[in-house]
Amino acid sequence: TVAGDWIKAAPPSPGIERIEAFFTGHGFDPHRHDTYAIGYTVGGVQSFRYRGASEHSVPGKVFVLHPDELHDGHAGKDIGFRYRILYVDPGLILDALDGAGRPLPFVRETVSDNAALLAALVPALGDLDRPLEELQRDQIAVGLADALAAADPSIAVRRLSTRHWRAVDEARALLDAGVETGVAS
């Protein structure tokens, strides 16, 4: 790395890695991840080669890199680039989509203004000093899975069955009943 470049990693969480980084020029050579790499640019111009195209992300833009896809990274301007990113195990996405036998969502637009993806990322990347609690991790996975599926026109929109809503109502009633005494497992 070059002087002034830095990477900050959040405390580990099963299936999710959270990072913020800043690079002044060359960020990283071509490589692949076995996870989704989903993030947003915080500052500068983040440029990279992905799927045979040159991509550029500016502050507020969301980017989605799919598992096992070759990409690199470098600054698109002299001021460098800063970004926050989640590396998410594809199994978490499939589980959140009740995905036995389903394909992983594939987002065709690598860099976008996708508000649903950004809304799913912000809670996960807001405080990198704090570890994620298990429920928080599950909520992040569900939010990302829903946003990824919504961005993939080949995936049917998921609708919750009456059984799911009944289960949610029963869980809410159980939690409400134990608000003062706690809920026994």
Short mmCIF file of N, CA, C and O in Angstrom, two decimals, residues 7-126:
data_model
loop_
_atom_site.label_atom_id
_atom_site.label_comp_id
_atom_site.label_asym_id
_atom_site.label_seq_id
_atom_site.Cartn_x
_atom_site.Cartn_y
_atom_site.Cartn_z
N ILE A 7 -7.10 0.57 5.42
CA ILE A 7 -8.24 -0.35 5.44
C ILE A 7 -8.63 -0.54 6.89
O ILE A 7 -7.79 -0.81 7.75
N LYS A 8 -9.92 -0.41 7.16
CA LYS A 8 -10.46 -0.63 8.51
C LYS A 8 -11.47 -1.77 8.43
O LYS A 8 -12.44 -1.69 7.68
N ALA A 9 -11.22 -2.82 9.20
CA ALA A 9 -12.12 -3.97 9.23
C ALA A 9 -12.93 -3.95 10.52
O ALA A 9 -12.39 -3.68 11.59
N ALA A 10 -14.20 -4.24 10.40
CA ALA A 10 -15.09 -4.34 11.56
C ALA A 10 -14.86 -5.68 12.26
O ALA A 10 -14.29 -6.60 11.66
N PRO A 11 -15.31 -5.81 13.51
CA PRO A 11 -15.20 -7.11 14.18
C PRO A 11 -15.89 -8.19 13.33
O PRO A 11 -16.90 -7.92 12.68
N PRO A 12 -15.34 -9.40 13.33
CA PRO A 12 -15.89 -10.46 12.47
C PRO A 12 -17.31 -10.88 12.87
O PRO A 12 -17.70 -10.77 14.02
N SER A 13 -18.04 -11.35 11.88
CA SER A 13 -19.39 -11.85 12.07
C SER A 13 -19.57 -13.01 11.09
O SER A 13 -19.18 -12.89 9.93
N PRO A 14 -20.16 -14.12 11.52
CA PRO A 14 -20.29 -15.27 10.61
C PRO A 14 -21.01 -14.91 9.31
O PRO A 14 -22.14 -14.42 9.33
N GLY A 15 -20.32 -15.11 8.19
CA GLY A 15 -20.94 -14.90 6.88
C GLY A 15 -20.91 -13.48 6.36
O GLY A 15 -21.29 -13.25 5.21
N ILE A 16 -20.47 -12.53 7.18
CA ILE A 16 -20.44 -11.12 6.75
C ILE A 16 -19.13 -10.49 7.21
O ILE A 16 -18.77 -10.56 8.38
N GLU A 17 -18.44 -9.88 6.27
CA GLU A 17 -17.23 -9.12 6.58
C GLU A 17 -17.52 -7.67 6.19
O GLU A 17 -18.05 -7.40 5.11
N ARG A 18 -17.17 -6.73 7.06
CA ARG A 18 -17.45 -5.31 6.82
C ARG A 18 -16.14 -4.53 6.82
O ARG A 18 -15.34 -4.67 7.73
N ILE A 19 -15.96 -3.70 5.79
CA ILE A 19 -14.70 -2.97 5.63
C ILE A 19 -14.97 -1.56 5.12
O ILE A 19 -15.90 -1.32 4.35
N GLU A 20 -14.09 -0.64 5.53
CA GLU A 20 -14.01 0.69 4.92
C GLU A 20 -12.56 0.85 4.50
O GLU A 20 -11.64 0.44 5.21
N ALA A 21 -12.34 1.44 3.32
CA ALA A 21 -10.97 1.59 2.82
C ALA A 21 -10.81 2.90 2.06
O ALA A 21 -11.79 3.46 1.55
N PHE A 22 -9.56 3.35 1.99
CA PHE A 22 -9.20 4.52 1.21
C PHE A 22 -7.91 4.21 0.46
O PHE A 22 -6.94 3.70 1.05
N PHE A 23 -7.90 4.50 -0.84
CA PHE A 23 -6.71 4.31 -1.66
C PHE A 23 -6.47 5.57 -2.48
O PHE A 23 -7.41 6.16 -3.00
N THR A 24 -5.20 5.96 -2.58
CA THR A 24 -4.86 7.18 -3.32
C THR A 24 -4.66 6.95 -4.80
O THR A 24 -4.79 7.86 -5.60
N GLY A 25 -4.32 5.75 -5.19
CA GLY A 25 -4.05 5.45 -6.61
C GLY A 25 -4.48 4.04 -6.91
O GLY A 25 -5.66 3.73 -6.96
N HIS A 26 -3.47 3.17 -7.05
CA HIS A 26 -3.74 1.75 -7.28
C HIS A 26 -4.27 1.14 -5.99
O HIS A 26 -3.63 1.22 -4.95
N GLY A 27 -5.45 0.54 -6.06
CA GLY A 27 -6.03 -0.08 -4.87
C GLY A 27 -5.67 -1.55 -4.76
O GLY A 27 -5.10 -1.99 -3.77
N PHE A 28 -5.98 -2.31 -5.81
CA PHE A 28 -5.72 -3.74 -5.75
C PHE A 28 -5.70 -4.34 -7.15
O PHE A 28 -6.35 -3.87 -8.06
N ASP A 29 -4.89 -5.39 -7.28
CA ASP A 29 -4.75 -6.12 -8.53
C ASP A 29 -5.99 -6.98 -8.78
O ASP A 29 -6.78 -7.22 -7.85
N PRO A 30 -6.14 -7.50 -10.00
CA PRO A 30 -7.28 -8.37 -10.29
C PRO A 30 -7.32 -9.57 -9.32
O PRO A 30 -6.31 -10.21 -9.06
N HIS A 31 -8.52 -9.81 -8.79
CA HIS A 31 -8.73 -10.91 -7.84
C HIS A 31 -10.22 -11.26 -7.83
O HIS A 31 -11.03 -10.56 -8.43
N ARG A 32 -10.57 -12.31 -7.10
CA ARG A 32 -11.96 -12.76 -6.97
C ARG A 32 -12.29 -12.97 -5.49
O ARG A 32 -11.40 -13.18 -4.68
N HIS A 33 -13.58 -12.95 -5.19
CA HIS A 33 -14.07 -13.29 -3.85
C HIS A 33 -15.04 -14.45 -3.99
O HIS A 33 -15.72 -14.56 -5.01
N ASP A 34 -15.17 -15.26 -2.96
CA ASP A 34 -16.19 -16.31 -2.99
C ASP A 34 -17.49 -15.82 -2.37
O ASP A 34 -18.39 -16.59 -2.09
N THR A 35 -17.58 -14.51 -2.19
CA THR A 35 -18.76 -13.86 -1.60
C THR A 35 -19.31 -12.82 -2.57
O THR A 35 -18.66 -12.47 -3.55
N TYR A 36 -20.49 -12.31 -2.24
CA TYR A 36 -20.93 -11.06 -2.86
C TYR A 36 -20.06 -9.96 -2.26
O TYR A 36 -19.72 -10.01 -1.07
N ALA A 37 -19.70 -8.97 -3.04
CA ALA A 37 -19.02 -7.77 -2.55
C ALA A 37 -19.94 -6.61 -2.90
O ALA A 37 -20.07 -6.25 -4.07
N ILE A 38 -20.61 -6.07 -1.90
CA ILE A 38 -21.64 -5.05 -2.12
C ILE A 38 -21.29 -3.85 -1.26
O ILE A 38 -21.12 -3.98 -0.05
N GLY A 39 -21.18 -2.68 -1.89
CA GLY A 39 -20.80 -1.51 -1.12
C GLY A 39 -21.23 -0.22 -1.76
O GLY A 39 -22.01 -0.21 -2.72
N TYR A 40 -20.72 0.86 -1.21
CA TYR A 40 -20.99 2.18 -1.77
C TYR A 40 -19.75 3.05 -1.64
O TYR A 40 -18.93 2.87 -0.74
N THR A 41 -19.62 3.97 -2.59
CA THR A 41 -18.48 4.88 -2.60
C THR A 41 -18.79 6.05 -1.68
O THR A 41 -19.87 6.64 -1.75
N VAL A 42 -17.82 6.38 -0.83
CA VAL A 42 -17.97 7.48 0.13
C VAL A 42 -17.32 8.76 -0.41
O VAL A 42 -17.85 9.85 -0.22
N GLY A 43 -16.19 8.62 -1.09
CA GLY A 43 -15.50 9.80 -1.60
C GLY A 43 -14.65 9.48 -2.81
O GLY A 43 -14.24 8.34 -3.02
N GLY A 44 -14.40 10.48 -3.63
CA GLY A 44 -13.57 10.32 -4.80
C GLY A 44 -14.26 9.55 -5.92
O GLY A 44 -15.49 9.47 -5.96
N VAL A 45 -13.46 8.99 -6.81
CA VAL A 45 -13.98 8.16 -7.90
C VAL A 45 -13.32 6.79 -7.80
O VAL A 45 -12.11 6.67 -7.89
N GLN A 46 -14.15 5.79 -7.57
CA GLN A 46 -13.70 4.41 -7.47
C GLN A 46 -13.84 3.79 -8.86
O GLN A 46 -14.93 3.65 -9.38
N SER A 47 -12.72 3.41 -9.46
CA SER A 47 -12.73 2.84 -10.81
C SER A 47 -12.24 1.40 -10.75
O SER A 47 -11.36 1.07 -9.96
N PHE A 48 -12.82 0.56 -11.59
CA PHE A 48 -12.42 -0.84 -11.62
C PHE A 48 -12.86 -1.50 -12.92
O PHE A 48 -13.77 -1.04 -13.58
N ARG A 49 -12.16 -2.58 -13.25
CA ARG A 49 -12.52 -3.41 -14.40
C ARG A 49 -13.32 -4.58 -13.86
O ARG A 49 -12.91 -5.22 -12.89
N TYR A 50 -14.47 -4.84 -14.51
CA TYR A 50 -15.35 -5.90 -14.04
C TYR A 50 -16.17 -6.41 -15.22
O TYR A 50 -16.77 -5.60 -15.94
N ARG A 51 -16.16 -7.70 -15.45
CA ARG A 51 -16.91 -8.33 -16.53
C ARG A 51 -16.60 -7.69 -17.89
O ARG A 51 -17.47 -7.45 -18.70
N GLY A 52 -15.33 -7.34 -18.10
CA GLY A 52 -14.89 -6.81 -19.37
C GLY A 52 -15.19 -5.34 -19.60
O GLY A 52 -14.94 -4.81 -20.68
N ALA A 53 -15.68 -4.65 -18.58
CA ALA A 53 -16.02 -3.23 -18.73
C ALA A 53 -15.29 -2.40 -17.68
O ALA A 53 -14.93 -2.89 -16.62
N SER A 54 -15.10 -1.14 -18.00
CA SER A 54 -14.53 -0.19 -17.07
C SER A 54 -15.68 0.46 -16.31
O SER A 54 -16.59 1.02 -16.92
N GLU A 55 -15.68 0.36 -14.99
CA GLU A 55 -16.76 0.90 -14.15
C GLU A 55 -16.21 2.04 -13.32
O GLU A 55 -15.04 2.06 -12.94
N HIS A 56 -17.10 2.99 -12.98
CA HIS A 56 -16.73 4.14 -12.16
C HIS A 56 -17.86 4.42 -11.19
O HIS A 56 -19.01 4.56 -11.59
N SER A 57 -17.51 4.52 -9.91
CA SER A 57 -18.50 4.79 -8.88
C SER A 57 -18.09 6.06 -8.14
O SER A 57 -16.93 6.23 -7.76
N VAL A 58 -19.05 6.94 -7.94
CA VAL A 58 -18.83 8.21 -7.23
C VAL A 58 -19.64 8.19 -5.93
O VAL A 58 -20.47 7.31 -5.72
N PRO A 59 -19.43 9.15 -5.04
CA PRO A 59 -20.12 9.13 -3.75
C PRO A 59 -21.64 8.95 -3.90
O PRO A 59 -22.28 9.58 -4.72
N GLY A 60 -22.15 8.02 -3.08
CA GLY A 60 -23.57 7.72 -3.07
C GLY A 60 -23.97 6.58 -3.99
O GLY A 60 -25.07 6.05 -3.88
N LYS A 61 -23.09 6.19 -4.89
CA LYS A 61 -23.39 5.09 -5.81
C LYS A 61 -23.16 3.76 -5.09
O LYS A 61 -22.27 3.62 -4.26
N VAL A 62 -23.97 2.78 -5.47
CA VAL A 62 -23.88 1.43 -4.93
C VAL A 62 -23.24 0.55 -6.00
O VAL A 62 -23.50 0.74 -7.19
N PHE A 63 -22.42 -0.40 -5.58
CA PHE A 63 -21.85 -1.35 -6.53
C PHE A 63 -22.06 -2.78 -6.02
O PHE A 63 -22.07 -3.02 -4.82
N VAL A 64 -22.26 -3.70 -6.97
CA VAL A 64 -22.48 -5.11 -6.65
C VAL A 64 -21.53 -5.94 -7.50
O VAL A 64 -21.59 -5.88 -8.73
N LEU A 65 -20.66 -6.69 -6.84
CA LEU A 65 -19.77 -7.63 -7.50
C LEU A 65 -20.20 -9.03 -7.07
O LEU A 65 -20.33 -9.30 -5.87
N HIS A 66 -20.41 -9.89 -8.02
CA HIS A 66 -20.92 -11.23 -7.74
C HIS A 66 -19.80 -12.18 -7.37
O HIS A 66 -18.64 -11.98 -7.73
N PRO A 67 -20.15 -13.27 -6.66
CA PRO A 67 -19.13 -14.25 -6.28
C PRO A 67 -18.36 -14.76 -7.49
O PRO A 67 -18.92 -14.98 -8.56
N ASP A 68 -17.06 -14.94 -7.29
CA ASP A 68 -16.14 -15.51 -8.26
C ASP A 68 -15.98 -14.68 -9.54
O ASP A 68 -15.63 -15.21 -10.58
N GLU A 69 -16.23 -13.38 -9.47
CA GLU A 69 -16.06 -12.50 -10.63
C GLU A 69 -14.76 -11.70 -10.47
O GLU A 69 -14.55 -11.05 -9.45
N LEU A 70 -13.92 -11.75 -11.48
CA LEU A 70 -12.63 -11.06 -11.47
C LEU A 70 -12.84 -9.54 -11.53
O LEU A 70 -13.65 -9.04 -12.33
N HIS A 71 -12.11 -8.81 -10.69
CA HIS A 71 -12.17 -7.34 -10.68
C HIS A 71 -10.88 -6.79 -10.09
O HIS A 71 -10.13 -7.49 -9.43
N ASP A 72 -10.62 -5.51 -10.35
CA ASP A 72 -9.48 -4.81 -9.77
C ASP A 72 -9.99 -3.52 -9.15
O ASP A 72 -11.21 -3.34 -9.02
N GLY A 73 -9.11 -2.60 -8.80
CA GLY A 73 -9.55 -1.32 -8.25
C GLY A 73 -8.47 -0.28 -8.26
O GLY A 73 -7.31 -0.58 -7.97
N HIS A 74 -8.86 0.94 -8.61
CA HIS A 74 -7.92 2.06 -8.59
C HIS A 74 -8.70 3.38 -8.54
O HIS A 74 -9.90 3.41 -8.80
N ALA A 75 -7.99 4.43 -8.19
CA ALA A 75 -8.62 5.75 -8.12
C ALA A 75 -8.86 6.27 -9.52
O ALA A 75 -7.99 6.17 -10.39
N GLY A 76 -10.04 6.83 -9.74
CA GLY A 76 -10.38 7.42 -11.02
C GLY A 76 -9.95 8.88 -11.11
O GLY A 76 -9.98 9.47 -12.19
N LYS A 77 -9.58 9.47 -9.99
CA LYS A 77 -9.10 10.86 -9.91
C LYS A 77 -7.93 10.92 -8.94
O LYS A 77 -7.76 10.03 -8.10
N ASP A 78 -7.16 11.99 -9.00
CA ASP A 78 -5.98 12.14 -8.14
C ASP A 78 -6.30 12.18 -6.65
O ASP A 78 -5.43 11.93 -5.82
N ILE A 79 -7.54 12.50 -6.29
CA ILE A 79 -7.89 12.63 -4.87
C ILE A 79 -8.08 11.27 -4.18
O ILE A 79 -8.27 11.20 -2.99
N GLY A 80 -8.00 10.18 -4.94
CA GLY A 80 -8.17 8.86 -4.37
C GLY A 80 -9.65 8.48 -4.30
O GLY A 80 -10.50 9.16 -4.86
N PHE A 81 -9.92 7.37 -3.59
CA PHE A 81 -11.31 6.95 -3.41
C PHE A 81 -11.45 6.24 -2.07
O PHE A 81 -10.54 5.61 -1.56
N ARG A 82 -12.63 6.39 -1.51
CA ARG A 82 -12.97 5.80 -0.22
C ARG A 82 -14.30 5.08 -0.38
O ARG A 82 -15.22 5.62 -1.01
N TYR A 83 -14.41 3.89 0.19
CA TYR A 83 -15.65 3.13 0.08
C TYR A 83 -15.88 2.28 1.31
O TYR A 83 -14.96 2.02 2.09
N ARG A 84 -17.12 1.86 1.49
CA ARG A 84 -17.50 0.90 2.51
C ARG A 84 -18.10 -0.29 1.78
O ARG A 84 -18.82 -0.11 0.79
N ILE A 85 -17.81 -1.48 2.29
CA ILE A 85 -18.21 -2.69 1.57
C ILE A 85 -18.55 -3.82 2.53
O ILE A 85 -17.98 -3.92 3.61
N LEU A 86 -19.50 -4.65 2.10
CA LEU A 86 -19.84 -5.89 2.78
C LEU A 86 -19.42 -7.04 1.88
O LEU A 86 -19.68 -7.01 0.68
N TYR A 87 -18.81 -8.03 2.47
CA TYR A 87 -18.56 -9.29 1.78
C TYR A 87 -19.53 -10.28 2.43
O TYR A 87 -19.44 -10.54 3.63
N VAL A 88 -20.49 -10.77 1.64
CA VAL A 88 -21.58 -11.57 2.18
C VAL A 88 -21.56 -12.97 1.58
O VAL A 88 -21.58 -13.13 0.36
N ASP A 89 -21.56 -13.96 2.45
CA ASP A 89 -21.61 -15.35 2.04
C ASP A 89 -22.89 -15.59 1.23
O ASP A 89 -23.98 -15.26 1.69
N PRO A 90 -22.77 -16.13 0.02
CA PRO A 90 -23.97 -16.39 -0.80
C PRO A 90 -24.98 -17.29 -0.10
O PRO A 90 -26.19 -17.17 -0.34
N GLY A 91 -24.52 -18.17 0.79
CA GLY A 91 -25.44 -19.02 1.55
C GLY A 91 -26.39 -18.22 2.42
O GLY A 91 -27.56 -18.61 2.58
N LEU A 92 -25.91 -17.11 2.98
CA LEU A 92 -26.81 -16.25 3.78
C LEU A 92 -27.92 -15.66 2.90
O LEU A 92 -29.06 -15.54 3.34
N ILE A 93 -27.56 -15.29 1.68
CA ILE A 93 -28.55 -14.71 0.76
C ILE A 93 -29.58 -15.78 0.40
O ILE A 93 -30.79 -15.53 0.45
N LEU A 94 -29.13 -16.98 0.06
CA LEU A 94 -30.06 -18.06 -0.29
C LEU A 94 -30.96 -18.41 0.89
O LEU A 94 -32.17 -18.60 0.72
N ASP A 95 -30.38 -18.50 2.10
CA ASP A 95 -31.19 -18.79 3.28
C ASP A 95 -32.26 -17.72 3.50
O ASP A 95 -33.41 -18.04 3.82
N ALA A 96 -31.87 -16.47 3.33
CA ALA A 96 -32.82 -15.37 3.53
C ALA A 96 -33.94 -15.40 2.49
O ALA A 96 -35.05 -14.93 2.75
N LEU A 97 -33.65 -15.95 1.33
CA LEU A 97 -34.67 -16.05 0.27
C LEU A 97 -35.40 -17.40 0.31
O LEU A 97 -36.14 -17.71 -0.61
N ASP A 98 -35.19 -18.16 1.38
CA ASP A 98 -35.75 -19.52 1.45
C ASP A 98 -35.36 -20.27 0.19
O ASP A 98 -36.19 -20.87 -0.48
N GLY A 99 -34.06 -20.27 -0.13
CA GLY A 99 -33.58 -20.61 -1.44
C GLY A 99 -33.24 -22.02 -1.82
O GLY A 99 -32.46 -22.19 -2.72
N ALA A 100 -33.78 -23.04 -1.20
CA ALA A 100 -33.43 -24.39 -1.66
C ALA A 100 -33.76 -24.52 -3.14
O ALA A 100 -34.90 -24.38 -3.55
N GLY A 101 -32.73 -24.75 -3.93
CA GLY A 101 -32.94 -24.93 -5.37
C GLY A 101 -33.08 -23.65 -6.16
O GLY A 101 -33.25 -23.69 -7.38
N ARG A 102 -33.05 -22.50 -5.51
CA ARG A 102 -33.18 -21.22 -6.22
C ARG A 102 -31.81 -20.74 -6.68
O ARG A 102 -30.81 -21.00 -6.04
N PRO A 103 -31.78 -19.97 -7.76
CA PRO A 103 -30.50 -19.37 -8.16
C PRO A 103 -30.19 -18.15 -7.28
O PRO A 103 -31.10 -17.55 -6.70
N LEU A 104 -28.93 -17.81 -7.19
CA LEU A 104 -28.55 -16.57 -6.51
C LEU A 104 -29.02 -15.39 -7.35
O LEU A 104 -29.00 -15.45 -8.58
N PRO A 105 -29.43 -14.30 -6.71
CA PRO A 105 -29.80 -13.11 -7.48
C PRO A 105 -28.59 -12.58 -8.25
O PRO A 105 -27.47 -12.62 -7.77
N PHE A 106 -28.84 -12.11 -9.46
CA PHE A 106 -27.79 -11.54 -10.29
C PHE A 106 -28.21 -10.12 -10.68
O PHE A 106 -29.18 -9.94 -11.42
N VAL A 107 -27.48 -9.13 -10.18
CA VAL A 107 -27.76 -7.73 -10.47
C VAL A 107 -26.95 -7.35 -11.70
O VAL A 107 -25.73 -7.42 -11.69
N ARG A 108 -27.62 -6.97 -12.76
CA ARG A 108 -26.95 -6.69 -14.03
C ARG A 108 -26.26 -5.34 -14.06
O ARG A 108 -25.27 -5.15 -14.75
N GLU A 109 -26.77 -4.39 -13.29
CA GLU A 109 -26.18 -3.05 -13.26
C GLU A 109 -25.14 -3.01 -12.14
O GLU A 109 -25.48 -2.96 -10.96
N THR A 110 -23.86 -3.02 -12.50
CA THR A 110 -22.78 -3.09 -11.52
C THR A 110 -22.75 -1.89 -10.59
O THR A 110 -22.64 -2.03 -9.38
N VAL A 111 -22.85 -0.69 -11.14
CA VAL A 111 -22.85 0.56 -10.36
C VAL A 111 -24.20 1.22 -10.60
O VAL A 111 -24.63 1.37 -11.75
N SER A 112 -24.86 1.62 -9.51
CA SER A 112 -26.21 2.17 -9.68
C SER A 112 -26.58 3.14 -8.56
O SER A 112 -25.84 3.31 -7.59
N ASP A 113 -27.78 3.68 -8.70
CA ASP A 113 -28.41 4.52 -7.67
C ASP A 113 -29.48 3.72 -6.93
O ASP A 113 -30.44 4.30 -6.43
N ASN A 114 -29.35 2.41 -6.85
CA ASN A 114 -30.38 1.54 -6.29
C ASN A 114 -30.62 1.88 -4.81
O ASN A 114 -29.82 1.54 -3.94
N ALA A 115 -31.74 2.55 -4.54
CA ALA A 115 -32.06 3.01 -3.19
C ALA A 115 -32.29 1.85 -2.22
O ALA A 115 -31.93 1.94 -1.04
N ALA A 116 -32.87 0.75 -2.71
CA ALA A 116 -33.13 -0.39 -1.83
C ALA A 116 -31.81 -1.04 -1.39
O ALA A 116 -31.67 -1.42 -0.21
N LEU A 117 -30.87 -1.16 -2.30
CA LEU A 117 -29.56 -1.71 -1.92
C LEU A 117 -28.84 -0.80 -0.94
O LEU A 117 -28.27 -1.26 0.06
N LEU A 118 -28.88 0.50 -1.19
CA LEU A 118 -28.23 1.45 -0.28
C LEU A 118 -28.88 1.38 1.10
O LEU A 118 -28.18 1.36 2.12
N ALA A 119 -30.21 1.32 1.14
CA ALA A 119 -30.92 1.24 2.43
C ALA A 119 -30.55 -0.05 3.18
O ALA A 119 -30.51 -0.05 4.41
N ALA A 120 -30.29 -1.13 2.46
CA ALA A 120 -29.90 -2.38 3.11
C ALA A 120 -28.45 -2.33 3.61
O ALA A 120 -28.11 -2.98 4.59
N LEU A 121 -27.60 -1.54 2.94
CA LEU A 121 -26.19 -1.45 3.32
C LEU A 121 -25.93 -0.54 4.50
O LEU A 121 -25.07 -0.83 5.34
N VAL A 122 -26.62 0.58 4.57
CA VAL A 122 -26.31 1.60 5.57
C VAL A 122 -26.34 1.07 7.01
O VAL A 122 -25.41 1.32 7.77
N PRO A 123 -27.36 0.29 7.43
CA PRO A 123 -27.33 -0.21 8.81
C PRO A 123 -26.15 -1.13 9.08
O PRO A 123 -25.61 -1.16 10.18
N ALA A 124 -25.72 -1.87 8.08
CA ALA A 124 -24.61 -2.81 8.25
C ALA A 124 -23.27 -2.10 8.34
O ALA A 124 -22.36 -2.55 9.01
N LEU A 125 -23.16 -0.97 7.65
CA LEU A 125 -21.87 -0.29 7.54
C LEU A 125 -21.79 1.00 8.33
O LEU A 125 -20.79 1.70 8.26
N GLY A 126 -22.82 1.31 9.09
CA GLY A 126 -22.86 2.57 9.83
C GLY A 126 -21.82 2.67 10.94
O GLY A 126 -21.14 3.67 11.06
#
